[in-house]
């Protein structure tokens, strides 16, 4: 069963009707399905997990099974209007390469990730434990995450890589955080472009 996450509406607002969209690490395809319903996009998903690929197929989502760590060599430059990686960037070994690839095959990229500097995460570390929360739901020993970074870290990476930040929204408990997002937000969403 697919569930609607609050970030889906934010992402939908950044996408125009009829666009070509590629969703990397698309899971069961629920975001693409939502975008198809509200924006009538032409969407394709990329997923490596065989169970999730089957879930996409059952949900009527076009999906390709590839390992994102290998890059997006099979996709043409600029073919997509938007390339999305929702709550998966922290699971990538080669963060810089995938961001470059996203902006190679798409006009814009949309990424979201859990903010490791969120105050509740900091409190967990002060208390001697790795954080577990809605945005970081796994234990340290079974997490798929290989990168633990912050909003400030990601802003720095974009500046260093020459990636333009068109828009950034930060959230805590489904509410927009306007002040001190690196401390008070659990999740960040970015709309990115080429410099």
mmCIF file with all atom_site columns, C-alpha atoms in Angstrom:
data_model
loop_
_atom_site.group_PDB
_atom_site.id
_atom_site.type_symbol
_atom_site.label_atom_id
_atom_site.label_alt_id
_atom_site.label_comp_id
_atom_site.label_asym_id
_atom_site.label_entity_id
_atom_site.label_seq_id
_atom_site.pdbx_PDB_ins_code
_atom_site.Cartn_x
_atom_site.Cartn_y
_atom_site.Cartn_z
_atom_site.occupancy
_atom_site.B_iso_or_equiv
_atom_site.pdbx_formal_charge
_atom_site.auth_seq_id
_atom_site.auth_comp_id
_atom_site.auth_asym_id
_atom_site.auth_atom_id
_atom_site.pdbx_PDB_model_num
ATOM 1   C CA . UNK A 1 1   ? 0.000  0.000  0.000   1.00 0.00 ? 1   UNK A CA 1
ATOM 2   C CA . UNK A 1 2   ? 1.393  3.381  -0.996  1.00 0.00 ? 2   UNK A CA 1
ATOM 3   C CA . UNK A 1 3   ? 1.267  6.265  1.458   1.00 0.00 ? 3   UNK A CA 1
ATOM 4   C CA . UNK A 1 4   ? 1.452  9.974  0.652   1.00 0.00 ? 4   UNK A CA 1
ATOM 5   C CA . UNK A 1 5   ? 4.338  11.808 2.287   1.00 0.00 ? 5   UNK A CA 1
ATOM 6   C CA . UNK A 1 6   ? 4.147  15.539 2.967   1.00 0.00 ? 6   UNK A CA 1
ATOM 7   C CA . UNK A 1 7   ? 7.188  16.201 0.751   1.00 0.00 ? 7   UNK A CA 1
ATOM 8   C CA . UNK A 1 8   ? 5.317  14.873 -2.290  1.00 0.00 ? 8   UNK A CA 1
ATOM 9   C CA . UNK A 1 9   ? 3.235  18.058 -2.498  1.00 0.00 ? 9   UNK A CA 1
ATOM 10  C CA . UNK A 1 10  ? 6.360  20.228 -2.236  1.00 0.00 ? 10  UNK A CA 1
ATOM 11  C CA . UNK A 1 11  ? 7.985  18.294 -5.071  1.00 0.00 ? 11  UNK A CA 1
ATOM 12  C CA . UNK A 1 12  ? 4.779  18.449 -7.138  1.00 0.00 ? 12  UNK A CA 1
ATOM 13  C CA . UNK A 1 13  ? 4.757  22.245 -6.781  1.00 0.00 ? 13  UNK A CA 1
ATOM 14  C CA . UNK A 1 14  ? 8.246  22.398 -8.327  1.00 0.00 ? 14  UNK A CA 1
ATOM 15  C CA . UNK A 1 15  ? 7.170  20.384 -11.385 1.00 0.00 ? 15  UNK A CA 1
ATOM 16  C CA . UNK A 1 16  ? 5.069  21.585 -14.313 1.00 0.00 ? 16  UNK A CA 1
ATOM 17  C CA . UNK A 1 17  ? 2.329  19.527 -15.924 1.00 0.00 ? 17  UNK A CA 1
ATOM 18  C CA . UNK A 1 18  ? 3.505  17.095 -18.574 1.00 0.00 ? 18  UNK A CA 1
ATOM 19  C CA . UNK A 1 19  ? 7.207  17.154 -17.681 1.00 0.00 ? 19  UNK A CA 1
ATOM 20  C CA . UNK A 1 20  ? 9.549  14.201 -18.122 1.00 0.00 ? 20  UNK A CA 1
ATOM 21  C CA . UNK A 1 21  ? 10.636 13.090 -14.644 1.00 0.00 ? 21  UNK A CA 1
ATOM 22  C CA . UNK A 1 22  ? 13.183 10.509 -13.508 1.00 0.00 ? 22  UNK A CA 1
ATOM 23  C CA . UNK A 1 23  ? 12.954 9.314  -9.883  1.00 0.00 ? 23  UNK A CA 1
ATOM 24  C CA . UNK A 1 24  ? 16.168 7.729  -8.599  1.00 0.00 ? 24  UNK A CA 1
ATOM 25  C CA . UNK A 1 25  ? 15.757 5.220  -5.784  1.00 0.00 ? 25  UNK A CA 1
ATOM 26  C CA . UNK A 1 26  ? 12.028 5.335  -6.448  1.00 0.00 ? 26  UNK A CA 1
ATOM 27  C CA . UNK A 1 27  ? 11.034 2.632  -3.948  1.00 0.00 ? 27  UNK A CA 1
ATOM 28  C CA . UNK A 1 28  ? 7.525  1.388  -4.731  1.00 0.00 ? 28  UNK A CA 1
ATOM 29  C CA . UNK A 1 29  ? 6.902  4.244  -7.185  1.00 0.00 ? 29  UNK A CA 1
ATOM 30  C CA . UNK A 1 30  ? 4.467  6.147  -4.978  1.00 0.00 ? 30  UNK A CA 1
ATOM 31  C CA . UNK A 1 31  ? 6.028  9.569  -5.722  1.00 0.00 ? 31  UNK A CA 1
ATOM 32  C CA . UNK A 1 32  ? 5.883  8.998  -9.485  1.00 0.00 ? 32  UNK A CA 1
ATOM 33  C CA . UNK A 1 33  ? 2.335  7.767  -9.194  1.00 0.00 ? 33  UNK A CA 1
ATOM 34  C CA . UNK A 1 34  ? 1.404  10.886 -7.206  1.00 0.00 ? 34  UNK A CA 1
ATOM 35  C CA . UNK A 1 35  ? 3.096  13.154 -9.764  1.00 0.00 ? 35  UNK A CA 1
ATOM 36  C CA . UNK A 1 36  ? 1.286  11.329 -12.542 1.00 0.00 ? 36  UNK A CA 1
ATOM 37  C CA . UNK A 1 37  ? -2.045 11.958 -10.841 1.00 0.00 ? 37  UNK A CA 1
ATOM 38  C CA . UNK A 1 38  ? -1.515 15.631 -9.941  1.00 0.00 ? 38  UNK A CA 1
ATOM 39  C CA . UNK A 1 39  ? 0.823  16.816 -12.743 1.00 0.00 ? 39  UNK A CA 1
ATOM 40  C CA . UNK A 1 40  ? 0.297  14.265 -15.527 1.00 0.00 ? 40  UNK A CA 1
ATOM 41  C CA . UNK A 1 41  ? 4.058  13.821 -15.809 1.00 0.00 ? 41  UNK A CA 1
ATOM 42  C CA . UNK A 1 42  ? 5.783  11.239 -17.966 1.00 0.00 ? 42  UNK A CA 1
ATOM 43  C CA . UNK A 1 43  ? 7.706  9.427  -15.271 1.00 0.00 ? 43  UNK A CA 1
ATOM 44  C CA . UNK A 1 44  ? 10.334 6.755  -15.007 1.00 0.00 ? 44  UNK A CA 1
ATOM 45  C CA . UNK A 1 45  ? 11.784 5.210  -11.882 1.00 0.00 ? 45  UNK A CA 1
ATOM 46  C CA . UNK A 1 46  ? 15.190 3.744  -11.169 1.00 0.00 ? 46  UNK A CA 1
ATOM 47  C CA . UNK A 1 47  ? 15.441 1.159  -8.404  1.00 0.00 ? 47  UNK A CA 1
ATOM 48  C CA . UNK A 1 48  ? 17.921 -1.592 -7.598  1.00 0.00 ? 48  UNK A CA 1
ATOM 49  C CA . UNK A 1 49  ? 15.951 -3.625 -5.041  1.00 0.00 ? 49  UNK A CA 1
ATOM 50  C CA . UNK A 1 50  ? 14.059 -6.439 -6.871  1.00 0.00 ? 50  UNK A CA 1
ATOM 51  C CA . UNK A 1 51  ? 11.120 -6.342 -4.413  1.00 0.00 ? 51  UNK A CA 1
ATOM 52  C CA . UNK A 1 52  ? 10.661 -2.607 -4.980  1.00 0.00 ? 52  UNK A CA 1
ATOM 53  C CA . UNK A 1 53  ? 10.962 -3.011 -8.746  1.00 0.00 ? 53  UNK A CA 1
ATOM 54  C CA . UNK A 1 54  ? 8.073  -5.487 -8.563  1.00 0.00 ? 54  UNK A CA 1
ATOM 55  C CA . UNK A 1 55  ? 6.115  -3.071 -6.358  1.00 0.00 ? 55  UNK A CA 1
ATOM 56  C CA . UNK A 1 56  ? 6.580  -0.348 -9.000  1.00 0.00 ? 56  UNK A CA 1
ATOM 57  C CA . UNK A 1 57  ? 5.320  -2.675 -11.703 1.00 0.00 ? 57  UNK A CA 1
ATOM 58  C CA . UNK A 1 58  ? 2.283  -3.569 -9.564  1.00 0.00 ? 58  UNK A CA 1
ATOM 59  C CA . UNK A 1 59  ? 1.631  0.161  -9.070  1.00 0.00 ? 59  UNK A CA 1
ATOM 60  C CA . UNK A 1 60  ? 1.754  0.857  -12.798 1.00 0.00 ? 60  UNK A CA 1
ATOM 61  C CA . UNK A 1 61  ? 5.043  2.787  -12.674 1.00 0.00 ? 61  UNK A CA 1
ATOM 62  C CA . UNK A 1 62  ? 7.677  2.507  -15.412 1.00 0.00 ? 62  UNK A CA 1
ATOM 63  C CA . UNK A 1 63  ? 10.838 1.322  -13.666 1.00 0.00 ? 63  UNK A CA 1
ATOM 64  C CA . UNK A 1 64  ? 14.346 0.330  -14.663 1.00 0.00 ? 64  UNK A CA 1
ATOM 65  C CA . UNK A 1 65  ? 16.474 -1.843 -12.382 1.00 0.00 ? 65  UNK A CA 1
ATOM 66  C CA . UNK A 1 66  ? 20.020 -0.439 -12.195 1.00 0.00 ? 66  UNK A CA 1
ATOM 67  C CA . UNK A 1 67  ? 22.617 0.272  -9.541  1.00 0.00 ? 67  UNK A CA 1
ATOM 68  C CA . UNK A 1 68  ? 22.826 4.053  -9.135  1.00 0.00 ? 68  UNK A CA 1
ATOM 69  C CA . UNK A 1 69  ? 26.420 3.758  -7.944  1.00 0.00 ? 69  UNK A CA 1
ATOM 70  C CA . UNK A 1 70  ? 27.223 2.861  -11.574 1.00 0.00 ? 70  UNK A CA 1
ATOM 71  C CA . UNK A 1 71  ? 25.869 6.239  -12.742 1.00 0.00 ? 71  UNK A CA 1
ATOM 72  C CA . UNK A 1 72  ? 23.284 7.082  -15.380 1.00 0.00 ? 72  UNK A CA 1
ATOM 73  C CA . UNK A 1 73  ? 25.278 6.267  -18.525 1.00 0.00 ? 73  UNK A CA 1
ATOM 74  C CA . UNK A 1 74  ? 22.219 4.917  -20.348 1.00 0.00 ? 74  UNK A CA 1
ATOM 75  C CA . UNK A 1 75  ? 20.397 8.261  -20.203 1.00 0.00 ? 75  UNK A CA 1
ATOM 76  C CA . UNK A 1 76  ? 20.807 11.135 -22.675 1.00 0.00 ? 76  UNK A CA 1
ATOM 77  C CA . UNK A 1 77  ? 22.066 14.550 -21.623 1.00 0.00 ? 77  UNK A CA 1
ATOM 78  C CA . UNK A 1 78  ? 19.173 16.865 -20.736 1.00 0.00 ? 78  UNK A CA 1
ATOM 79  C CA . UNK A 1 79  ? 16.462 14.314 -21.565 1.00 0.00 ? 79  UNK A CA 1
ATOM 80  C CA . UNK A 1 80  ? 14.487 14.894 -18.348 1.00 0.00 ? 80  UNK A CA 1
ATOM 81  C CA . UNK A 1 81  ? 12.979 18.096 -16.999 1.00 0.00 ? 81  UNK A CA 1
ATOM 82  C CA . UNK A 1 82  ? 13.487 16.956 -13.403 1.00 0.00 ? 82  UNK A CA 1
ATOM 83  C CA . UNK A 1 83  ? 15.541 14.199 -11.817 1.00 0.00 ? 83  UNK A CA 1
ATOM 84  C CA . UNK A 1 84  ? 14.496 13.408 -8.246  1.00 0.00 ? 84  UNK A CA 1
ATOM 85  C CA . UNK A 1 85  ? 16.283 11.641 -5.427  1.00 0.00 ? 85  UNK A CA 1
ATOM 86  C CA . UNK A 1 86  ? 13.962 11.688 -2.428  1.00 0.00 ? 86  UNK A CA 1
ATOM 87  C CA . UNK A 1 87  ? 15.412 10.610 0.914   1.00 0.00 ? 87  UNK A CA 1
ATOM 88  C CA . UNK A 1 88  ? 18.056 8.445  -0.779  1.00 0.00 ? 88  UNK A CA 1
ATOM 89  C CA . UNK A 1 89  ? 21.096 10.694 -1.256  1.00 0.00 ? 89  UNK A CA 1
ATOM 90  C CA . UNK A 1 90  ? 22.482 9.688  2.153   1.00 0.00 ? 90  UNK A CA 1
ATOM 91  C CA . UNK A 1 91  ? 22.615 6.071  0.959   1.00 0.00 ? 91  UNK A CA 1
ATOM 92  C CA . UNK A 1 92  ? 24.916 6.883  -1.967  1.00 0.00 ? 92  UNK A CA 1
ATOM 93  C CA . UNK A 1 93  ? 28.647 6.183  -1.791  1.00 0.00 ? 93  UNK A CA 1
ATOM 94  C CA . UNK A 1 94  ? 29.543 8.686  -4.514  1.00 0.00 ? 94  UNK A CA 1
ATOM 95  C CA . UNK A 1 95  ? 27.423 11.724 -3.689  1.00 0.00 ? 95  UNK A CA 1
ATOM 96  C CA . UNK A 1 96  ? 29.239 14.137 -5.982  1.00 0.00 ? 96  UNK A CA 1
ATOM 97  C CA . UNK A 1 97  ? 28.993 11.859 -9.001  1.00 0.00 ? 97  UNK A CA 1
ATOM 98  C CA . UNK A 1 98  ? 25.275 11.208 -8.631  1.00 0.00 ? 98  UNK A CA 1
ATOM 99  C CA . UNK A 1 99  ? 24.566 14.940 -8.286  1.00 0.00 ? 99  UNK A CA 1
ATOM 100 C CA . UNK A 1 100 ? 26.585 15.607 -11.452 1.00 0.00 ? 100 UNK A CA 1
ATOM 101 C CA . UNK A 1 101 ? 24.740 12.824 -13.256 1.00 0.00 ? 101 UNK A CA 1
ATOM 102 C CA . UNK A 1 102 ? 21.355 14.136 -12.116 1.00 0.00 ? 102 UNK A CA 1
ATOM 103 C CA . UNK A 1 103 ? 22.137 17.561 -13.566 1.00 0.00 ? 103 UNK A CA 1
ATOM 104 C CA . UNK A 1 104 ? 23.576 16.026 -16.717 1.00 0.00 ? 104 UNK A CA 1
ATOM 105 C CA . UNK A 1 105 ? 20.412 14.103 -17.601 1.00 0.00 ? 105 UNK A CA 1
ATOM 106 C CA . UNK A 1 106 ? 17.955 16.636 -16.155 1.00 0.00 ? 106 UNK A CA 1
ATOM 107 C CA . UNK A 1 107 ? 17.345 20.354 -16.432 1.00 0.00 ? 107 UNK A CA 1
ATOM 108 C CA . UNK A 1 108 ? 16.853 20.492 -12.659 1.00 0.00 ? 108 UNK A CA 1
ATOM 109 C CA . UNK A 1 109 ? 17.406 18.111 -9.771  1.00 0.00 ? 109 UNK A CA 1
ATOM 110 C CA . UNK A 1 110 ? 15.289 17.715 -6.659  1.00 0.00 ? 110 UNK A CA 1
ATOM 111 C CA . UNK A 1 111 ? 16.887 16.107 -3.626  1.00 0.00 ? 111 UNK A CA 1
ATOM 112 C CA . UNK A 1 112 ? 15.754 15.583 -0.067  1.00 0.00 ? 112 UNK A CA 1
ATOM 113 C CA . UNK A 1 113 ? 17.649 14.117 2.846   1.00 0.00 ? 113 UNK A CA 1
ATOM 114 C CA . UNK A 1 114 ? 17.547 13.789 6.624   1.00 0.00 ? 114 UNK A CA 1
ATOM 115 C CA . UNK A 1 115 ? 19.451 16.550 8.407   1.00 0.00 ? 115 UNK A CA 1
ATOM 116 C CA . UNK A 1 116 ? 21.938 14.930 10.758  1.00 0.00 ? 116 UNK A CA 1
ATOM 117 C CA . UNK A 1 117 ? 22.425 18.255 12.625  1.00 0.00 ? 117 UNK A CA 1
ATOM 118 C CA . UNK A 1 118 ? 18.778 18.315 13.757  1.00 0.00 ? 118 UNK A CA 1
ATOM 119 C CA . UNK A 1 119 ? 18.645 19.105 17.478  1.00 0.00 ? 119 UNK A CA 1
ATOM 120 C CA . UNK A 1 120 ? 17.030 15.778 18.420  1.00 0.00 ? 120 UNK A CA 1
ATOM 121 C CA . UNK A 1 121 ? 19.803 13.925 16.583  1.00 0.00 ? 121 UNK A CA 1
ATOM 122 C CA . UNK A 1 122 ? 22.404 16.000 18.420  1.00 0.00 ? 122 UNK A CA 1
ATOM 123 C CA . UNK A 1 123 ? 20.681 15.205 21.722  1.00 0.00 ? 123 UNK A CA 1
ATOM 124 C CA . UNK A 1 124 ? 20.813 11.473 20.988  1.00 0.00 ? 124 UNK A CA 1
ATOM 125 C CA . UNK A 1 125 ? 24.560 11.706 20.380  1.00 0.00 ? 125 UNK A CA 1
ATOM 126 C CA . UNK A 1 126 ? 25.053 13.724 23.573  1.00 0.00 ? 126 UNK A CA 1
ATOM 127 C CA . UNK A 1 127 ? 23.199 10.914 25.356  1.00 0.00 ? 127 UNK A CA 1
ATOM 128 C CA . UNK A 1 128 ? 25.682 8.446  23.877  1.00 0.00 ? 128 UNK A CA 1
ATOM 129 C CA . UNK A 1 129 ? 23.589 6.904  21.081  1.00 0.00 ? 129 UNK A CA 1
ATOM 130 C CA . UNK A 1 130 ? 23.270 7.179  17.341  1.00 0.00 ? 130 UNK A CA 1
ATOM 131 C CA . UNK A 1 131 ? 20.022 8.976  16.512  1.00 0.00 ? 131 UNK A CA 1
ATOM 132 C CA . UNK A 1 132 ? 16.878 7.107  15.543  1.00 0.00 ? 132 UNK A CA 1
ATOM 133 C CA . UNK A 1 133 ? 13.945 9.237  14.399  1.00 0.00 ? 133 UNK A CA 1
ATOM 134 C CA . UNK A 1 134 ? 11.270 9.510  11.708  1.00 0.00 ? 134 UNK A CA 1
ATOM 135 C CA . UNK A 1 135 ? 13.898 10.886 9.314   1.00 0.00 ? 135 UNK A CA 1
ATOM 136 C CA . UNK A 1 136 ? 16.620 8.417  10.441  1.00 0.00 ? 136 UNK A CA 1
ATOM 137 C CA . UNK A 1 137 ? 14.493 5.344  11.233  1.00 0.00 ? 137 UNK A CA 1
ATOM 138 C CA . UNK A 1 138 ? 17.210 2.670  11.300  1.00 0.00 ? 138 UNK A CA 1
ATOM 139 C CA . UNK A 1 139 ? 19.531 1.504  14.036  1.00 0.00 ? 139 UNK A CA 1
ATOM 140 C CA . UNK A 1 140 ? 23.253 2.082  13.527  1.00 0.00 ? 140 UNK A CA 1
ATOM 141 C CA . UNK A 1 141 ? 23.819 -1.588 12.695  1.00 0.00 ? 141 UNK A CA 1
ATOM 142 C CA . UNK A 1 142 ? 21.179 -1.934 9.970   1.00 0.00 ? 142 UNK A CA 1
ATOM 143 C CA . UNK A 1 143 ? 21.029 1.489  8.354   1.00 0.00 ? 143 UNK A CA 1
ATOM 144 C CA . UNK A 1 144 ? 21.273 1.796  4.566   1.00 0.00 ? 144 UNK A CA 1
ATOM 145 C CA . UNK A 1 145 ? 22.768 5.239  5.104   1.00 0.00 ? 145 UNK A CA 1
ATOM 146 C CA . UNK A 1 146 ? 26.461 5.628  4.331   1.00 0.00 ? 146 UNK A CA 1
ATOM 147 C CA . UNK A 1 147 ? 26.589 9.446  4.592   1.00 0.00 ? 147 UNK A CA 1
ATOM 148 C CA . UNK A 1 148 ? 25.486 11.495 7.559   1.00 0.00 ? 148 UNK A CA 1
ATOM 149 C CA . UNK A 1 149 ? 25.465 15.148 6.565   1.00 0.00 ? 149 UNK A CA 1
ATOM 150 C CA . UNK A 1 150 ? 23.761 18.391 7.443   1.00 0.00 ? 150 UNK A CA 1
ATOM 151 C CA . UNK A 1 151 ? 22.002 21.208 5.624   1.00 0.00 ? 151 UNK A CA 1
ATOM 152 C CA . UNK A 1 152 ? 25.125 23.349 6.081   1.00 0.00 ? 152 UNK A CA 1
ATOM 153 C CA . UNK A 1 153 ? 27.280 20.526 4.665   1.00 0.00 ? 153 UNK A CA 1
ATOM 154 C CA . UNK A 1 154 ? 25.053 20.195 1.608   1.00 0.00 ? 154 UNK A CA 1
ATOM 155 C CA . UNK A 1 155 ? 25.050 23.963 1.008   1.00 0.00 ? 155 UNK A CA 1
ATOM 156 C CA . UNK A 1 156 ? 28.871 23.868 1.110   1.00 0.00 ? 156 UNK A CA 1
ATOM 157 C CA . UNK A 1 157 ? 28.998 20.919 -1.306  1.00 0.00 ? 157 UNK A CA 1
ATOM 158 C CA . UNK A 1 158 ? 26.747 22.712 -3.795  1.00 0.00 ? 158 UNK A CA 1
ATOM 159 C CA . UNK A 1 159 ? 28.958 25.817 -3.628  1.00 0.00 ? 159 UNK A CA 1
ATOM 160 C CA . UNK A 1 160 ? 32.113 23.726 -4.093  1.00 0.00 ? 160 UNK A CA 1
ATOM 161 C CA . UNK A 1 161 ? 30.623 21.754 -7.019  1.00 0.00 ? 161 UNK A CA 1
ATOM 162 C CA . UNK A 1 162 ? 29.138 24.821 -8.725  1.00 0.00 ? 162 UNK A CA 1
ATOM 163 C CA . UNK A 1 163 ? 25.551 23.632 -8.251  1.00 0.00 ? 163 UNK A CA 1
ATOM 164 C CA . UNK A 1 164 ? 22.940 26.387 -8.132  1.00 0.00 ? 164 UNK A CA 1
ATOM 165 C CA . UNK A 1 165 ? 20.413 26.159 -5.309  1.00 0.00 ? 165 UNK A CA 1
ATOM 166 C CA . UNK A 1 166 ? 17.160 27.461 -6.812  1.00 0.00 ? 166 UNK A CA 1
ATOM 167 C CA . UNK A 1 167 ? 15.098 26.742 -3.730  1.00 0.00 ? 167 UNK A CA 1
ATOM 168 C CA . UNK A 1 168 ? 15.473 25.093 -0.344  1.00 0.00 ? 168 UNK A CA 1
ATOM 169 C CA . UNK A 1 169 ? 12.794 24.146 2.140   1.00 0.00 ? 169 UNK A CA 1
ATOM 170 C CA . UNK A 1 170 ? 13.429 22.664 5.559   1.00 0.00 ? 170 UNK A CA 1
ATOM 171 C CA . UNK A 1 171 ? 10.874 20.789 7.642   1.00 0.00 ? 171 UNK A CA 1
ATOM 172 C CA . UNK A 1 172 ? 10.271 19.455 11.100  1.00 0.00 ? 172 UNK A CA 1
ATOM 173 C CA . UNK A 1 173 ? 7.186  17.437 11.865  1.00 0.00 ? 173 UNK A CA 1
ATOM 174 C CA . UNK A 1 174 ? 5.701  18.335 8.447   1.00 0.00 ? 174 UNK A CA 1
ATOM 175 C CA . UNK A 1 175 ? 6.049  22.076 9.187   1.00 0.00 ? 175 UNK A CA 1
ATOM 176 C CA . UNK A 1 176 ? 8.324  24.489 7.333   1.00 0.00 ? 176 UNK A CA 1
ATOM 177 C CA . UNK A 1 177 ? 11.291 25.697 9.396   1.00 0.00 ? 177 UNK A CA 1
ATOM 178 C CA . UNK A 1 178 ? 12.369 29.228 8.453   1.00 0.00 ? 178 UNK A CA 1
ATOM 179 C CA . UNK A 1 179 ? 14.807 30.096 11.222  1.00 0.00 ? 179 UNK A CA 1
ATOM 180 C CA . UNK A 1 180 ? 17.951 28.071 11.987  1.00 0.00 ? 180 UNK A CA 1
ATOM 181 C CA . UNK A 1 181 ? 17.038 25.132 9.716   1.00 0.00 ? 181 UNK A CA 1
ATOM 182 C CA . UNK A 1 182 ? 20.382 23.398 10.264  1.00 0.00 ? 182 UNK A CA 1
ATOM 183 C CA . UNK A 1 183 ? 19.470 23.067 13.953  1.00 0.00 ? 183 UNK A CA 1
ATOM 184 C CA . UNK A 1 184 ? 15.671 22.911 13.914  1.00 0.00 ? 184 UNK A CA 1
ATOM 185 C CA . UNK A 1 185 ? 14.808 20.959 10.733  1.00 0.00 ? 185 UNK A CA 1
ATOM 186 C CA . UNK A 1 186 ? 14.825 17.177 10.467  1.00 0.00 ? 186 UNK A CA 1
ATOM 187 C CA . UNK A 1 187 ? 14.530 17.037 6.658   1.00 0.00 ? 187 UNK A CA 1
ATOM 188 C CA . UNK A 1 188 ? 15.610 19.329 3.813   1.00 0.00 ? 188 UNK A CA 1
ATOM 189 C CA . UNK A 1 189 ? 14.375 19.530 0.212   1.00 0.00 ? 189 UNK A CA 1
ATOM 190 C CA . UNK A 1 190 ? 16.336 21.267 -2.538  1.00 0.00 ? 190 UNK A CA 1
ATOM 191 C CA . UNK A 1 191 ? 15.617 22.313 -6.107  1.00 0.00 ? 191 UNK A CA 1
ATOM 192 C CA . UNK A 1 192 ? 18.974 22.429 -7.896  1.00 0.00 ? 192 UNK A CA 1
ATOM 193 C CA . UNK A 1 193 ? 20.302 23.493 -11.282 1.00 0.00 ? 193 UNK A CA 1
ATOM 194 C CA . UNK A 1 194 ? 23.498 23.935 -13.191 1.00 0.00 ? 194 UNK A CA 1
ATOM 195 C CA . UNK A 1 195 ? 25.533 27.011 -12.242 1.00 0.00 ? 195 UNK A CA 1
#
